[in-house]
mmCIF file of C-alpha atoms in Angstrom:
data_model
loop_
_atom_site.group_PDB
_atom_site.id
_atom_site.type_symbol
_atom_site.label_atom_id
_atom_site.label_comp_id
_atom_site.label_asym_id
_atom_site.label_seq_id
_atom_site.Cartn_x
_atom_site.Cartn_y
_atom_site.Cartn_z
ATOM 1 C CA UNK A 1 -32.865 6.024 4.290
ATOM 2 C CA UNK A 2 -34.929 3.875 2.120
ATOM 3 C CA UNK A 3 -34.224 0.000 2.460
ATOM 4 C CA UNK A 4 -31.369 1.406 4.657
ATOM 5 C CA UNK A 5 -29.223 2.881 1.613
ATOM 6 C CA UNK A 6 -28.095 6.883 2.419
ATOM 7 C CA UNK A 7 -29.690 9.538 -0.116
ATOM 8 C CA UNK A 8 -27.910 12.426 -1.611
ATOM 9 C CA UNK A 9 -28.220 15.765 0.136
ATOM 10 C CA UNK A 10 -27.860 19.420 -0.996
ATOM 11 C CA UNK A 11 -24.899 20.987 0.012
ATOM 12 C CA UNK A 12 -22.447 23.574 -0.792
ATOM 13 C CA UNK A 13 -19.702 23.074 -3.177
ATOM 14 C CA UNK A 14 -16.037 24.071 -3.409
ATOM 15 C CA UNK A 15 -16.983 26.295 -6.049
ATOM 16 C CA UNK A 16 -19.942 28.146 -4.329
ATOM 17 C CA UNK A 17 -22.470 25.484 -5.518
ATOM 18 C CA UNK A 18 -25.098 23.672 -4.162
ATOM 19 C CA UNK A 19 -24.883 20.018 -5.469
ATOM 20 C CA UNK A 20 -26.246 16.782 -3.849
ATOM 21 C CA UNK A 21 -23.923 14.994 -1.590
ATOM 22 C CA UNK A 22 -23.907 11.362 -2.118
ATOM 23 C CA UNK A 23 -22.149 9.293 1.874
ATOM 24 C CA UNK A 24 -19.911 6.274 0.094
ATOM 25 C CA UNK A 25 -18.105 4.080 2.016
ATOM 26 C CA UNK A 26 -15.307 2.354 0.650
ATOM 27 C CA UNK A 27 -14.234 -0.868 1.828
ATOM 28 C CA UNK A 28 -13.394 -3.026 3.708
ATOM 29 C CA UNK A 29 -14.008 -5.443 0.775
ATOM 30 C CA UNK A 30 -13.829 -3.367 -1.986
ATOM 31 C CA UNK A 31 -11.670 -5.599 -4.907
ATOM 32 C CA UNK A 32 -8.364 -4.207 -5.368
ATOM 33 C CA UNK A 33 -8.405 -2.597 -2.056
ATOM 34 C CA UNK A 34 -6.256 -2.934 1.295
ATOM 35 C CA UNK A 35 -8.260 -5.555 3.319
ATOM 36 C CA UNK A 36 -10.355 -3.925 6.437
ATOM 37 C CA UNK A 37 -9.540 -0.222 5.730
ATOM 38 C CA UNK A 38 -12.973 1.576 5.412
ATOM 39 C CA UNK A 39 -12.797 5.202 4.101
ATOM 40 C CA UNK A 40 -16.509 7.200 4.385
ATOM 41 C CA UNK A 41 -16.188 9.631 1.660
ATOM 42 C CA UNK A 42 -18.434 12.673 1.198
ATOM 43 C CA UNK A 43 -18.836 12.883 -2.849
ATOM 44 C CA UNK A 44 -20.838 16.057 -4.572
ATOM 45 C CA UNK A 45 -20.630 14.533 -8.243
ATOM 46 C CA UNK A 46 -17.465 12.840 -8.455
ATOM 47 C CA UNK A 47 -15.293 14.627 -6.546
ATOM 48 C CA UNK A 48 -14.326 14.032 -2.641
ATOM 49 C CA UNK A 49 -15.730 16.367 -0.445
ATOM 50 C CA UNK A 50 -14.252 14.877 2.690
ATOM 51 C CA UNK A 51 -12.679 11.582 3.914
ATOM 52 C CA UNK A 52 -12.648 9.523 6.924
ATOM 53 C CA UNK A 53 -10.968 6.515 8.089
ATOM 54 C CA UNK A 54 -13.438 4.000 10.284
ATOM 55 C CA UNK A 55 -10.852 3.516 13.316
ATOM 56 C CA UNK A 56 -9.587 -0.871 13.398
ATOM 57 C CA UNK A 57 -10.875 -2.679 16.043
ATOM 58 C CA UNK A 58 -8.337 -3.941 18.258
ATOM 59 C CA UNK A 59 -8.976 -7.588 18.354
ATOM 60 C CA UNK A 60 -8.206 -9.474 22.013
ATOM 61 C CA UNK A 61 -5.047 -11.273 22.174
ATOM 62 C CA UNK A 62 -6.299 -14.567 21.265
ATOM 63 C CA UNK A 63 -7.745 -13.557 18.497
ATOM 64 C CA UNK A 64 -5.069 -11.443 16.862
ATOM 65 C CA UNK A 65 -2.457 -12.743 14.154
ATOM 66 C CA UNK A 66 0.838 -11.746 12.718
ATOM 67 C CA UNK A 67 0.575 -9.809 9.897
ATOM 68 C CA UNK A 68 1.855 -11.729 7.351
ATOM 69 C CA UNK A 69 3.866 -9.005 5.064
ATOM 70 C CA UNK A 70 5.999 -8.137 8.395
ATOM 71 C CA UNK A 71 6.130 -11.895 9.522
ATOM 72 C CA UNK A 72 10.130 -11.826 9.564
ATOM 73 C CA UNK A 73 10.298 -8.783 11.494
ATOM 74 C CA UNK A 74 8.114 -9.838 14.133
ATOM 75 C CA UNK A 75 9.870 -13.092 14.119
ATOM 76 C CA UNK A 76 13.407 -11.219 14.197
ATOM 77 C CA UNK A 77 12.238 -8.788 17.190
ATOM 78 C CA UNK A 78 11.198 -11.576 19.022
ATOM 79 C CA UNK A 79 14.450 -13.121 18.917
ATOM 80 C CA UNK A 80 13.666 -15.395 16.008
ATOM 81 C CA UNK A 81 16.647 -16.115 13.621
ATOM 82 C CA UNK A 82 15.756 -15.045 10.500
ATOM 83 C CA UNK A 83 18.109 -14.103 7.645
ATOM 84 C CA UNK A 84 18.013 -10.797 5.468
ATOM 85 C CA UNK A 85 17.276 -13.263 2.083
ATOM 86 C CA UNK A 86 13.977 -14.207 3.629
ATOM 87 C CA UNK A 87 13.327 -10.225 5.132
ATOM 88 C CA UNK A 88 13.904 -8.604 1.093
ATOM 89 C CA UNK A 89 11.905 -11.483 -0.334
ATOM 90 C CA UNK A 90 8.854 -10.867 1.755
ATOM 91 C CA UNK A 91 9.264 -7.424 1.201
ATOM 92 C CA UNK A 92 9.774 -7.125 -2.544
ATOM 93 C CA UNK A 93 6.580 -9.914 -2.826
ATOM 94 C CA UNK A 94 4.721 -7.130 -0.936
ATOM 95 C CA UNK A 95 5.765 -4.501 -3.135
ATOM 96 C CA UNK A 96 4.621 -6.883 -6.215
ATOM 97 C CA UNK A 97 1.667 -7.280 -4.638
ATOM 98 C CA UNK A 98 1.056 -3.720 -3.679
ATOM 99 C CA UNK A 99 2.040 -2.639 -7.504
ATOM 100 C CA UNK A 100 -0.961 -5.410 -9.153
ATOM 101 C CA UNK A 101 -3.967 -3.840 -6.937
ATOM 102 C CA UNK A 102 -2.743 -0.367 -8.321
ATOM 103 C CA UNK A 103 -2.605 -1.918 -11.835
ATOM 104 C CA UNK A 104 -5.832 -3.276 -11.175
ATOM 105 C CA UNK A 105 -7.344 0.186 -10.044
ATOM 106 C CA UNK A 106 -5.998 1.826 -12.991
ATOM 107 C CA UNK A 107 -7.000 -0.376 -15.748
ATOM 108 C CA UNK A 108 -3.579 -2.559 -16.391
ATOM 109 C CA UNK A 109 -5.006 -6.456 -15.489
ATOM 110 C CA UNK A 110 -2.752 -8.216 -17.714
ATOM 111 C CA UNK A 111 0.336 -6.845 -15.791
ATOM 112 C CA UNK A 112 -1.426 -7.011 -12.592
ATOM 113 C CA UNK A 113 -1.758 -10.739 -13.593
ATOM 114 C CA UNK A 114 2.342 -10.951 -13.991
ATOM 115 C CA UNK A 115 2.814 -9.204 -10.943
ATOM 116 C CA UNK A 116 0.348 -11.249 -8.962
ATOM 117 C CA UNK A 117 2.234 -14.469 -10.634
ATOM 118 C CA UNK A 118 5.963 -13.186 -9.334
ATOM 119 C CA UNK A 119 4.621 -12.769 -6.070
ATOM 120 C CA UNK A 120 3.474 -15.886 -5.817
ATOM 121 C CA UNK A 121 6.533 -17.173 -7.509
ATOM 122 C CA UNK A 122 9.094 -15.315 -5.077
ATOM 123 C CA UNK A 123 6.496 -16.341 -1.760
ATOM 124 C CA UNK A 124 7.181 -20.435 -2.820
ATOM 125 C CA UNK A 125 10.752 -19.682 -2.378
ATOM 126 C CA UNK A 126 11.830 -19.233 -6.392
ATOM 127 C CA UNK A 127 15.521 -19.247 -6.878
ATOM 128 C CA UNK A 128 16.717 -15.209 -7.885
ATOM 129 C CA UNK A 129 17.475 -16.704 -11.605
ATOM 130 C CA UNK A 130 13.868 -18.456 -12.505
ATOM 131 C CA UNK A 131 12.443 -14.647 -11.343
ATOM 132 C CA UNK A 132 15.068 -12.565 -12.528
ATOM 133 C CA UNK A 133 14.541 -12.043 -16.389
ATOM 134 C CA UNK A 134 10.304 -11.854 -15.596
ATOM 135 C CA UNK A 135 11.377 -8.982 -12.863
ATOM 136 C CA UNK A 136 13.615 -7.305 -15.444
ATOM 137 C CA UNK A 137 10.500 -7.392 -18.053
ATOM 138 C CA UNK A 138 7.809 -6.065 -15.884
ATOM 139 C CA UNK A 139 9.705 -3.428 -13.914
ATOM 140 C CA UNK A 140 11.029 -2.438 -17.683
ATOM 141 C CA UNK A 141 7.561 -2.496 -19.201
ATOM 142 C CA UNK A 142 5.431 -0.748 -16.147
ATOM 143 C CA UNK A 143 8.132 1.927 -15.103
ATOM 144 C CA UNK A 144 8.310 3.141 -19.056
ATOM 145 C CA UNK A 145 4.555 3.018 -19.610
ATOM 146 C CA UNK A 146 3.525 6.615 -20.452
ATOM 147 C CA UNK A 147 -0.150 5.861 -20.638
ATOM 148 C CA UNK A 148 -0.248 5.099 -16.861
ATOM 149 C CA UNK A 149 2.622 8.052 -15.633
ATOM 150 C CA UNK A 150 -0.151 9.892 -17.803
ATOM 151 C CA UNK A 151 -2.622 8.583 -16.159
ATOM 152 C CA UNK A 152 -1.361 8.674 -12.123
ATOM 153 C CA UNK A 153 0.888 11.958 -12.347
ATOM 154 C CA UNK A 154 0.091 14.821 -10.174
ATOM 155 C CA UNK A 155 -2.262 12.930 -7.983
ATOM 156 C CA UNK A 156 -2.009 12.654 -4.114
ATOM 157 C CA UNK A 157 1.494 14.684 -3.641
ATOM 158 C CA UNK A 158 2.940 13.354 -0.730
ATOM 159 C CA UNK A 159 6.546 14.920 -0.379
ATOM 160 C CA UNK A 160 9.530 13.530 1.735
ATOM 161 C CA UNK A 161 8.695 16.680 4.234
ATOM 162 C CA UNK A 162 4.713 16.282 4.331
ATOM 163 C CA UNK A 163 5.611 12.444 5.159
ATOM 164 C CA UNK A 164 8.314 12.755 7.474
ATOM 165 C CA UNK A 165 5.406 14.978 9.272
ATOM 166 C CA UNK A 166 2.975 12.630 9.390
ATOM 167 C CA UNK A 167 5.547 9.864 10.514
ATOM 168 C CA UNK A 168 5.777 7.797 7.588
ATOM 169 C CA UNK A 169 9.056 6.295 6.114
ATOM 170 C CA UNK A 170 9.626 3.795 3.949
ATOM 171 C CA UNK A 171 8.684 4.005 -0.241
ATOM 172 C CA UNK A 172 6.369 6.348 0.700
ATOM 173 C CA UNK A 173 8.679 9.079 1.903
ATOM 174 C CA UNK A 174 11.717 8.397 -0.234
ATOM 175 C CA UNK A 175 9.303 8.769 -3.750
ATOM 176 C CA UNK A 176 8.806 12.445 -2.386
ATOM 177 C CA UNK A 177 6.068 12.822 -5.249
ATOM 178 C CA UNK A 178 2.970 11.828 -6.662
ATOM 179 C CA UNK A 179 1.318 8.589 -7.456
ATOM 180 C CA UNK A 180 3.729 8.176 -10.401
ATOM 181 C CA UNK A 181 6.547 8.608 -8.370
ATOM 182 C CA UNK A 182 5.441 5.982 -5.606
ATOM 183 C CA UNK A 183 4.799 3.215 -7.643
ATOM 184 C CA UNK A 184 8.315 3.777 -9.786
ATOM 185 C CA UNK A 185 10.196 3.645 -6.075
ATOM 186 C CA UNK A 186 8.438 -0.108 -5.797
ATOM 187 C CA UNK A 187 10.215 -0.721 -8.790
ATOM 188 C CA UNK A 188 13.144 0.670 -8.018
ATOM 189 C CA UNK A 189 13.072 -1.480 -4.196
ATOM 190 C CA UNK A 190 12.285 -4.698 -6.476
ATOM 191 C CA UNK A 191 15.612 -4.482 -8.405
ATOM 192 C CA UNK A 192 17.511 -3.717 -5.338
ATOM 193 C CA UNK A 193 16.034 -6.087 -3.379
ATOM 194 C CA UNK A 194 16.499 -8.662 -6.542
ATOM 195 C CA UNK A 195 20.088 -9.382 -5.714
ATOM 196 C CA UNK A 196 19.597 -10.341 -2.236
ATOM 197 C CA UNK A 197 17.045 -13.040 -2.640
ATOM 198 C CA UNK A 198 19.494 -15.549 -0.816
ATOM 199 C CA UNK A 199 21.497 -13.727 1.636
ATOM 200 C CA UNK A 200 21.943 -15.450 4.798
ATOM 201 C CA UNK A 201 23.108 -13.272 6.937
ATOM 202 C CA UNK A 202 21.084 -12.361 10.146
ATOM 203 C CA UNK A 203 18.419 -10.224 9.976
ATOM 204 C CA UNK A 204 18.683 -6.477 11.541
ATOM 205 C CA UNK A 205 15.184 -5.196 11.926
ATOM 206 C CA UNK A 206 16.587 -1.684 12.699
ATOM 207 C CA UNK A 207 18.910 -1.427 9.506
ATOM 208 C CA UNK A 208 16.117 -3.589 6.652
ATOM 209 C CA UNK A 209 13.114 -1.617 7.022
ATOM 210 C CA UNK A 210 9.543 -3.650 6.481
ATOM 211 C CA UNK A 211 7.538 -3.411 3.142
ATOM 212 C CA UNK A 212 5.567 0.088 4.333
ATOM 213 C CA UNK A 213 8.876 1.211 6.578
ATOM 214 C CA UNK A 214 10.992 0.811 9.390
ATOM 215 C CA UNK A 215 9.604 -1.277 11.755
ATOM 216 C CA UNK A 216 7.962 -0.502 15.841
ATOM 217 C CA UNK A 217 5.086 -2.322 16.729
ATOM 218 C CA UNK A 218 4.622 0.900 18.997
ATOM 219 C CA UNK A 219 4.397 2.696 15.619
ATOM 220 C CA UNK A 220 3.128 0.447 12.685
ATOM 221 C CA UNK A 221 4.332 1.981 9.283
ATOM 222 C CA UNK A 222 0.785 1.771 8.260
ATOM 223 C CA UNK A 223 -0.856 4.115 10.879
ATOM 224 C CA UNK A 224 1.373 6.885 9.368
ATOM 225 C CA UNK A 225 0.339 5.985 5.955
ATOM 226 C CA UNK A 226 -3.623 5.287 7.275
ATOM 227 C CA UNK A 227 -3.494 9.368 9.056
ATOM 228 C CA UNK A 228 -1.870 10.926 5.536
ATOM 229 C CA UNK A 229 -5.347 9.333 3.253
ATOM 230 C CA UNK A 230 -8.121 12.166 4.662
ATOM 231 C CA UNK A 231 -6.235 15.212 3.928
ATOM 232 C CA UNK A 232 -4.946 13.418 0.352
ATOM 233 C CA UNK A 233 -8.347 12.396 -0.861
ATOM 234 C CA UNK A 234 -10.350 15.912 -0.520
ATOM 235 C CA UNK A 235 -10.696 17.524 -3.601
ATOM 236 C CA UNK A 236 -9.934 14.509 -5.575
ATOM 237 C CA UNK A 237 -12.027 12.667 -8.175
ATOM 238 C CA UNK A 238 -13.253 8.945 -7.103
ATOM 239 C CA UNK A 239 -11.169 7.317 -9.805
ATOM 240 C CA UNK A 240 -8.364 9.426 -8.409
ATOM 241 C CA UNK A 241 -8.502 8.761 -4.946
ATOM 242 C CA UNK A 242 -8.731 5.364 -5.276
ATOM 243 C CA UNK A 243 -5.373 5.205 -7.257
ATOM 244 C CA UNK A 244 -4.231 7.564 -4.399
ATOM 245 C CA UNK A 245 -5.375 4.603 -1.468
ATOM 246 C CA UNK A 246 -3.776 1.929 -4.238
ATOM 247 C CA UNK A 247 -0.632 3.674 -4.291
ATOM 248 C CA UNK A 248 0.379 4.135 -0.492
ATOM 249 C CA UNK A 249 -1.654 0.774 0.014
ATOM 250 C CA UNK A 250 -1.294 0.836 3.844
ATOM 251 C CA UNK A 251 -1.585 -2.471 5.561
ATOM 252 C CA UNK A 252 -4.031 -2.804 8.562
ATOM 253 C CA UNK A 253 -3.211 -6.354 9.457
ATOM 254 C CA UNK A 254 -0.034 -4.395 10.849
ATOM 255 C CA UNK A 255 -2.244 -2.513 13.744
ATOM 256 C CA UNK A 256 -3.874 -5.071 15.058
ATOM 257 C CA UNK A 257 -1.210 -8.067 14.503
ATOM 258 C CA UNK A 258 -0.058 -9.780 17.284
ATOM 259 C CA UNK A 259 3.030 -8.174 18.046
ATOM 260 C CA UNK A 260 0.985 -4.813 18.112
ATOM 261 C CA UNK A 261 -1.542 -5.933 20.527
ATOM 262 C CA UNK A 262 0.831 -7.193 22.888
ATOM 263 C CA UNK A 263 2.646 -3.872 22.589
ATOM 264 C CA UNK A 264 -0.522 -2.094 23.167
ATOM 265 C CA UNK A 265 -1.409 -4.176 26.396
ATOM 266 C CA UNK A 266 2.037 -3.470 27.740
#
């Protein structure tokens, strides 16, 4: 381990090869990639030999925070009052923000700029009709791209079955696809959610589900989407699996977040 940086080692490959495999980890300040989530890849070449997740460290009580995408959920299970306008904003500003890192990852930045910029814009509490017609030109312009559906389709399948499985709800499971498929159903949540910028009726945490899902703090959305990344990123190329990672962007603020914690403690 020279200066403390892992060397390549033979080993056999998926074909019947032996090729040098390269340890990577990735994260858990990679740019573009969900803050604190380490994944230890195995590479031979370029392609993902195996994939772990580094478990989170539960942080004390003190020390934990609310995770700020699910902030009116937590506020709302707590007794809170918080209004469905304020829920579907947060959660189509986290679907925004979700959609830019992917853009990012695969090689978009100008629309990963205008998405950044309408998150920020719908966060400060933008009126529905100053947001509207930019919505209605990036949704337009990413969901008819065909250089990026070229570009993301037929990577990391996760179908409504495999995801129900693994626990996960939310985008995730109702894309029932690819990568492709998963960043179109952000779209899709955006323009539903557009309408509904300003509604103030109360808040139901068990009928408006949370950016990743429906919500339990005995059952983050994330963990399900954290547990489905190993058996998705074997056998795929690095650029790959990191637009795999980009696309089901799990959240790991949500497992150690307040709420959580307390849950955890009993």
């Amino acid at each position: 381990m020279p200066g403390g940086l892992p060397m390549a080692e033979p080993g056999a490959d998926r074909d019947g090869l032996t090729l040098d495999r390269l340890h990577l980890p990735l994260g858990p300040f990679l740019a573009d990639w969900p803050a604190g989530l380490t994944v230890r890849l195995v590479l031979q070449g370029d392609v993902v030999q195996r994939a772990d997740v580094d478990e989170l460290a539960r942080p004390s009580d003190d020390a934990a925070v609310e995770a700020f995408w699910v902030q009116p959920w937590l506020r709302a299970a707590s007794g809170e009052p918080v209004t469905v306008g304020e829920a579907v904003r947060r959660r189509a500003a986290a679907h925004l923000d979700s959609l830019g890192r992917l853009l990012a990852v695969a090689g978009w930045p100008a629309e990963a700029v205008r998405a950044g910029r309408l998150r920020d814009d719908l966060l400060s509490g933008a009126p529905r009709a100053a947001v509207a017609p930019r919505l209605e030109r990036l949704t337009r312009r990413v969901g008819r791209s065909r250089t990026l559906a070229w570009l993301t389709r037929g990577i990391g399948v996760v179908t409504a079955q495999k995801a129900r499985e693994a626990g996960a709800g939310g985008p995730a499971a109702r894309a029932d696809g690819d990568v492709t498929a998963r960043y179109r159903q952000w779209l899709a949540d955006i323009r539903h959610d557009l309408p509904r910028l300003e509604d103030p009726a109360p808040l139901d945490v068990a009928v408006e589900e949370s950016p990743r899902g429906p919500w339990s703090a005995e059952a983050p959305p994330s963990a399900a989407l954290i547990a489905l990344l190993p058996p998705l990123l074997e056998g795929a190329e690095l650029a790959a699996a990191r637009l795999v990672v980009a696309s089901l962007d799990p959240d790991p603020e949500e497992l150690v977040s307040r709420g959580v914690v307390e849950v955890a403690r009993g």
